[in-house]
Amino acid sequence: MGWKVIIAPSARADLESIVRFIARQNSSAAARLGYELIVRAESLALFPEMGRVVPEFRQPNLREIVCRSYRIIHRVWLKQQCIEIVRFWHGARGFPQVPRGDEP
């Protein structure tokens, strides 16, 4: 059985912004990318510690995986067996701001 994956409000807002921006030029490409990012994030349910520790923060439970040019930043809550997606962040945007980590 896989872990629970939660998409935090900050990550939802990121995803909406990404899709909306790309949709101005190509709505079908925007939908495909949005779907791809969600599927990649949901893959963490089976492999919760996949990826690396986010180098800017160096917190063992704050990790990231990469999908195209996007960093999918997530918290690993071992006790709750839960993954919290906190940001979908384009690599060209610089340093990501990550919300505080309150347990789900």
Tab-separated table of N, CA and C in Angstrom:
chain	number	residue	atom	x	y	z
A	1	MET	N	0.848	-1.189	0.000
A	1	MET	CA	0.000	0.000	0.000
A	1	MET	C	0.886	1.242	0.000
A	2	GLY	N	0.537	2.232	-0.800
A	2	GLY	CA	1.322	3.453	-0.898
A	2	GLY	C	1.005	4.454	0.187
A	3	TRP	N	1.856	5.424	0.279
A	3	TRP	CA	1.661	6.516	1.226
A	3	TRP	C	0.619	7.482	0.678
A	4	LYS	N	0.091	8.300	1.558
A	4	LYS	CA	-0.868	9.329	1.170
A	4	LYS	C	-0.091	10.523	0.614
A	5	VAL	N	-0.561	11.094	-0.479
A	5	VAL	CA	0.050	12.284	-1.070
A	5	VAL	C	-0.946	13.436	-0.965
A	6	ILE	N	-0.506	14.521	-0.332
A	6	ILE	CA	-1.325	15.717	-0.159
A	6	ILE	C	-0.670	16.856	-0.938
A	7	ILE	N	-1.472	17.591	-1.684
A	7	ILE	CA	-0.955	18.767	-2.384
A	7	ILE	C	-1.367	19.997	-1.578
A	8	ALA	N	-0.365	20.666	-0.996
A	8	ALA	CA	-0.603	21.841	-0.152
A	8	ALA	C	-1.144	23.000	-0.991
A	9	PRO	N	-1.833	23.942	-0.354
A	9	PRO	CA	-2.359	25.105	-1.081
A	9	PRO	C	-1.292	25.858	-1.874
A	10	SER	N	-0.086	25.964	-1.343
A	10	SER	CA	0.997	26.653	-2.062
A	10	SER	C	1.328	25.931	-3.367
A	11	ALA	N	1.353	24.609	-3.350
A	11	ALA	CA	1.640	23.833	-4.554
A	11	ALA	C	0.473	23.900	-5.545
A	12	ARG	N	-0.752	23.891	-5.026
A	12	ARG	CA	-1.918	24.030	-5.904
A	12	ARG	C	-1.883	25.353	-6.648
A	13	ALA	N	-1.537	26.416	-5.921
A	13	ALA	CA	-1.444	27.738	-6.545
A	13	ALA	C	-0.339	27.764	-7.593
A	14	ASP	N	0.793	27.119	-7.305
A	14	ASP	CA	1.882	27.035	-8.284
A	14	ASP	C	1.409	26.342	-9.557
A	15	LEU	N	0.750	25.210	-9.379
A	15	LEU	CA	0.291	24.416	-10.516
A	15	LEU	C	-0.707	25.197	-11.362
A	16	GLU	N	-1.640	25.858	-10.714
A	16	GLU	CA	-2.612	26.677	-11.448
A	16	GLU	C	-1.912	27.785	-12.231
A	17	SER	N	-0.937	28.407	-11.618
A	17	SER	CA	-0.194	29.490	-12.266
A	17	SER	C	0.599	28.981	-13.471
A	18	ILE	N	1.238	27.843	-13.316
A	18	ILE	CA	2.010	27.244	-14.407
A	18	ILE	C	1.099	26.933	-15.587
A	19	VAL	N	-0.004	26.260	-15.314
A	19	VAL	CA	-0.929	25.860	-16.378
A	19	VAL	C	-1.551	27.088	-17.047
A	20	ARG	N	-1.944	28.050	-16.260
A	20	ARG	CA	-2.547	29.271	-16.811
A	20	ARG	C	-1.554	30.011	-17.731
A	21	PHE	N	-0.291	30.100	-17.301
A	21	PHE	CA	0.741	30.790	-18.082
A	21	PHE	C	0.966	30.099	-19.430
A	22	ILE	N	1.116	28.792	-19.412
A	22	ILE	CA	1.380	28.043	-20.645
A	22	ILE	C	0.151	28.024	-21.537
A	23	ALA	N	-1.038	28.006	-20.944
A	23	ALA	CA	-2.283	27.950	-21.719
A	23	ALA	C	-2.483	29.179	-22.596
A	24	ARG	N	-1.843	30.289	-22.250
A	24	ARG	CA	-1.948	31.484	-23.098
A	24	ARG	C	-1.440	31.214	-24.510
A	25	GLN	N	-0.456	30.330	-24.612
A	25	GLN	CA	0.119	29.984	-25.913
A	25	GLN	C	-0.423	28.664	-26.471
A	26	ASN	N	-0.652	27.695	-25.561
A	26	ASN	CA	-1.031	26.363	-26.027
A	26	ASN	C	-1.774	25.631	-24.909
A	27	SER	N	-3.083	25.623	-24.989
A	27	SER	CA	-3.887	25.041	-23.898
A	27	SER	C	-3.697	23.533	-23.767
A	28	SER	N	-3.518	22.831	-24.864
A	28	SER	CA	-3.341	21.378	-24.746
A	28	SER	C	-1.977	21.042	-24.131
A	29	ALA	N	-0.946	21.803	-24.462
A	29	ALA	CA	0.372	21.591	-23.848
A	29	ALA	C	0.304	21.897	-22.353
A	30	ALA	N	-0.444	22.919	-21.984
A	30	ALA	CA	-0.600	23.283	-20.575
A	30	ALA	C	-1.274	22.148	-19.807
A	31	ALA	N	-2.314	21.588	-20.373
A	31	ALA	CA	-3.016	20.481	-19.727
A	31	ALA	C	-2.106	19.264	-19.587
A	32	ARG	N	-1.343	18.960	-20.632
A	32	ARG	CA	-0.419	17.820	-20.578
A	32	ARG	C	0.634	18.009	-19.488
A	33	LEU	N	1.208	19.210	-19.406
A	33	LEU	CA	2.232	19.471	-18.395
A	33	LEU	C	1.638	19.397	-16.994
A	34	GLY	N	0.472	19.990	-16.793
A	34	GLY	CA	-0.174	19.921	-15.484
A	34	GLY	C	-0.405	18.484	-15.059
A	35	TYR	N	-0.896	17.677	-15.977
A	35	TYR	CA	-1.141	16.258	-15.701
A	35	TYR	C	0.175	15.533	-15.387
A	36	GLU	N	1.204	15.813	-16.170
A	36	GLU	CA	2.498	15.172	-15.972
A	36	GLU	C	3.086	15.513	-14.591
A	37	LEU	N	2.959	16.762	-14.180
A	37	LEU	CA	3.463	17.159	-12.864
A	37	LEU	C	2.705	16.448	-11.738
A	38	ILE	N	1.394	16.325	-11.890
A	38	ILE	CA	0.593	15.640	-10.871
A	38	ILE	C	0.951	14.160	-10.810
A	39	VAL	N	1.069	13.515	-11.952
A	39	VAL	CA	1.416	12.085	-11.979
A	39	VAL	C	2.786	11.859	-11.347
A	40	ARG	N	3.730	12.721	-11.672
A	40	ARG	CA	5.084	12.602	-11.102
A	40	ARG	C	5.029	12.781	-9.580
A	41	ALA	N	4.269	13.752	-9.115
A	41	ALA	CA	4.128	13.967	-7.672
A	41	ALA	C	3.475	12.752	-7.008
A	42	GLU	N	2.457	12.202	-7.632
A	42	GLU	CA	1.764	11.046	-7.058
A	42	GLU	C	2.632	9.792	-7.029
A	43	SER	N	3.686	9.746	-7.860
A	43	SER	CA	4.590	8.592	-7.844
A	43	SER	C	5.318	8.478	-6.506
A	44	LEU	N	5.344	9.555	-5.759
A	44	LEU	CA	5.986	9.535	-4.441
A	44	LEU	C	5.238	8.643	-3.455
A	45	ALA	N	3.986	8.333	-3.728
A	45	ALA	CA	3.224	7.436	-2.851
A	45	ALA	C	3.893	6.067	-2.748
A	46	LEU	N	4.518	5.636	-3.821
A	46	LEU	CA	5.189	4.336	-3.828
A	46	LEU	C	6.668	4.438	-3.460
A	47	PHE	N	7.261	5.600	-3.688
A	47	PHE	CA	8.682	5.816	-3.405
A	47	PHE	C	8.849	7.122	-2.627
A	48	PRO	N	8.443	7.154	-1.357
A	48	PRO	CA	8.354	8.403	-0.600
A	48	PRO	C	9.674	9.131	-0.379
A	49	GLU	N	10.785	8.427	-0.387
A	49	GLU	CA	12.061	9.101	-0.161
A	49	GLU	C	12.865	9.257	-1.453
A	50	MET	N	12.167	9.194	-2.562
A	50	MET	CA	12.798	9.400	-3.854
A	50	MET	C	13.278	10.857	-3.935
A	51	GLY	N	14.314	11.075	-4.685
A	51	GLY	CA	14.815	12.432	-4.868
A	51	GLY	C	15.893	12.766	-3.860
A	52	ARG	N	16.251	14.029	-3.839
A	52	ARG	CA	17.330	14.481	-2.967
A	52	ARG	C	16.798	15.485	-1.949
A	53	VAL	N	17.572	15.679	-0.905
A	53	VAL	CA	17.262	16.726	0.067
A	53	VAL	C	17.421	18.063	-0.656
A	54	VAL	N	16.505	18.991	-0.442
A	54	VAL	CA	16.566	20.297	-1.103
A	54	VAL	C	17.818	21.020	-0.591
A	55	PRO	N	18.774	21.302	-1.491
A	55	PRO	CA	20.062	21.846	-1.037
A	55	PRO	C	19.968	23.193	-0.323
A	56	GLU	N	18.996	24.016	-0.685
A	56	GLU	CA	18.871	25.329	-0.053
A	56	GLU	C	18.463	25.246	1.420
A	57	PHE	N	17.824	24.149	1.802
A	57	PHE	CA	17.277	24.043	3.155
A	57	PHE	C	17.988	23.005	4.020
A	58	ARG	N	18.504	21.963	3.400
A	58	ARG	CA	19.242	20.908	4.112
A	58	ARG	C	18.463	20.314	5.284
A	59	GLN	N	17.174	20.120	5.080
A	59	GLN	CA	16.333	19.450	6.077
A	59	GLN	C	16.039	18.050	5.548
A	60	PRO	N	16.328	17.012	6.319
A	60	PRO	CA	16.191	15.646	5.801
A	60	PRO	C	14.787	15.280	5.327
A	61	ASN	N	13.753	15.908	5.881
A	61	ASN	CA	12.396	15.549	5.455
A	61	ASN	C	11.896	16.437	4.310
A	62	LEU	N	12.683	17.395	3.849
A	62	LEU	CA	12.297	18.265	2.733
A	62	LEU	C	13.105	17.844	1.511
A	63	ARG	N	12.421	17.226	0.568
A	63	ARG	CA	13.087	16.618	-0.584
A	63	ARG	C	12.513	17.177	-1.881
A	64	GLU	N	13.161	16.848	-2.998
A	64	GLU	CA	12.656	17.280	-4.297
A	64	GLU	C	12.959	16.247	-5.363
A	65	ILE	N	12.060	16.201	-6.330
A	65	ILE	CA	12.290	15.455	-7.557
A	65	ILE	C	12.119	16.460	-8.695
A	66	VAL	N	12.627	16.114	-9.853
A	66	VAL	CA	12.585	17.035	-10.989
A	66	VAL	C	11.737	16.423	-12.105
A	67	CYS	N	10.920	17.264	-12.710
A	67	CYS	CA	10.113	16.884	-13.865
A	67	CYS	C	10.259	18.005	-14.884
A	68	ARG	N	10.928	17.702	-15.970
A	68	ARG	CA	11.275	18.724	-16.967
A	68	ARG	C	12.089	19.815	-16.284
A	69	SER	N	11.632	21.055	-16.328
A	69	SER	CA	12.353	22.169	-15.692
A	69	SER	C	11.783	22.512	-14.319
A	70	TYR	N	10.921	21.670	-13.789
A	70	TYR	CA	10.221	21.958	-12.544
A	70	TYR	C	10.742	21.104	-11.391
A	71	ARG	N	10.883	21.748	-10.261
A	71	ARG	CA	11.243	21.070	-9.024
A	71	ARG	C	9.942	20.790	-8.266
A	72	ILE	N	9.724	19.537	-7.916
A	72	ILE	CA	8.565	19.168	-7.111
A	72	ILE	C	9.094	18.980	-5.692
A	73	ILE	N	8.851	19.983	-4.867
A	73	ILE	CA	9.397	20.006	-3.510
A	73	ILE	C	8.346	19.433	-2.565
A	74	HIS	N	8.775	18.480	-1.745
A	74	HIS	CA	7.829	17.781	-0.883
A	74	HIS	C	8.433	17.478	0.486
A	75	ARG	N	7.539	17.354	1.468
A	75	ARG	CA	7.927	16.941	2.815
A	75	ARG	C	7.550	15.483	3.005
A	76	VAL	N	8.418	14.778	3.677
A	76	VAL	CA	8.178	13.377	4.005
A	76	VAL	C	7.830	13.314	5.491
A	77	TRP	N	6.612	12.887	5.770
A	77	TRP	CA	6.162	12.709	7.155
A	77	TRP	C	6.166	11.210	7.443
A	78	LEU	N	7.263	10.721	8.032
A	78	LEU	CA	7.443	9.284	8.248
A	78	LEU	C	6.357	8.684	9.132
A	79	LYS	N	6.127	9.307	10.279
A	79	LYS	CA	5.169	8.753	11.247
A	79	LYS	C	3.771	8.615	10.648
A	80	GLN	N	3.359	9.603	9.867
A	80	GLN	CA	2.020	9.603	9.277
A	80	GLN	C	1.975	8.869	7.933
A	81	GLN	N	3.136	8.454	7.429
A	81	GLN	CA	3.253	7.863	6.092
A	81	GLN	C	2.537	8.743	5.072
A	82	CYS	N	2.977	9.988	5.041
A	82	CYS	CA	2.339	10.998	4.208
A	82	CYS	C	3.399	11.828	3.493
A	83	ILE	N	3.127	12.166	2.257
A	83	ILE	CA	3.956	13.066	1.463
A	83	ILE	C	3.148	14.335	1.254
A	84	GLU	N	3.748	15.476	1.567
A	84	GLU	CA	3.093	16.767	1.357
A	84	GLU	C	3.842	17.511	0.257
A	85	ILE	N	3.195	17.681	-0.882
A	85	ILE	CA	3.784	18.455	-1.979
A	85	ILE	C	3.627	19.919	-1.595
A	86	VAL	N	4.748	20.638	-1.456
A	86	VAL	CA	4.657	22.029	-1.010
A	86	VAL	C	4.896	23.045	-2.125
A	87	ARG	N	5.623	22.667	-3.184
A	87	ARG	CA	5.839	23.600	-4.299
A	87	ARG	C	6.035	22.834	-5.609
A	88	PHE	N	5.549	23.429	-6.684
A	88	PHE	CA	5.931	23.085	-8.050
A	88	PHE	C	6.689	24.325	-8.509
A	89	TRP	N	7.990	24.242	-8.625
A	89	TRP	CA	8.818	25.430	-8.784
A	89	TRP	C	9.674	25.319	-10.044
A	90	HIS	N	9.551	26.282	-10.954
A	90	HIS	CA	10.382	26.287	-12.161
A	90	HIS	C	11.811	26.633	-11.773
A	91	GLY	N	12.761	25.881	-12.293
A	91	GLY	CA	14.163	26.064	-11.947
A	91	GLY	C	14.705	27.447	-12.252
A	92	ALA	N	14.150	28.145	-13.246
A	92	ALA	CA	14.627	29.475	-13.612
A	92	ALA	C	14.153	30.561	-12.655
A	93	ARG	N	13.260	30.219	-11.737
A	93	ARG	CA	12.702	31.229	-10.834
A	93	ARG	C	13.585	31.519	-9.634
A	94	GLY	N	14.702	30.840	-9.508
A	94	GLY	CA	15.595	31.108	-8.388
A	94	GLY	C	15.210	30.338	-7.144
A	95	PHE	N	15.464	30.952	-6.005
A	95	PHE	CA	15.297	30.329	-4.703
A	95	PHE	C	13.820	30.151	-4.352
A	96	PRO	N	13.380	28.917	-4.066
A	96	PRO	CA	11.963	28.712	-3.720
A	96	PRO	C	11.649	29.101	-2.280
A	97	GLN	N	10.508	29.685	-2.080
A	97	GLN	CA	9.997	29.936	-0.741
A	97	GLN	C	9.157	28.719	-0.355
A	98	VAL	N	9.419	28.171	0.805
A	98	VAL	CA	8.705	26.966	1.238
A	98	VAL	C	7.945	27.280	2.521
A	99	PRO	N	6.636	27.009	2.521
A	99	PRO	CA	5.840	27.265	3.739
A	99	PRO	C	6.316	26.385	4.898
A	100	ARG	N	6.032	26.879	6.090
A	100	ARG	CA	6.376	26.144	7.293
A	100	ARG	C	5.784	24.751	7.285
A	101	GLY	N	6.449	23.830	7.913
A	101	GLY	CA	6.013	22.441	7.877
A	101	GLY	C	5.241	21.976	9.076
A	102	ASP	N	3.956	22.287	9.134
A	102	ASP	CA	3.107	21.761	10.198
A	102	ASP	C	2.636	20.363	9.805
A	103	GLU	N	2.668	19.458	10.742
A	103	GLU	CA	2.246	18.090	10.435
A	103	GLU	C	0.821	18.045	9.931
A	104	PRO	N	0.581	17.181	8.940
A	104	PRO	CA	-0.785	17.072	8.398
A	104	PRO	C	-1.754	16.438	9.380
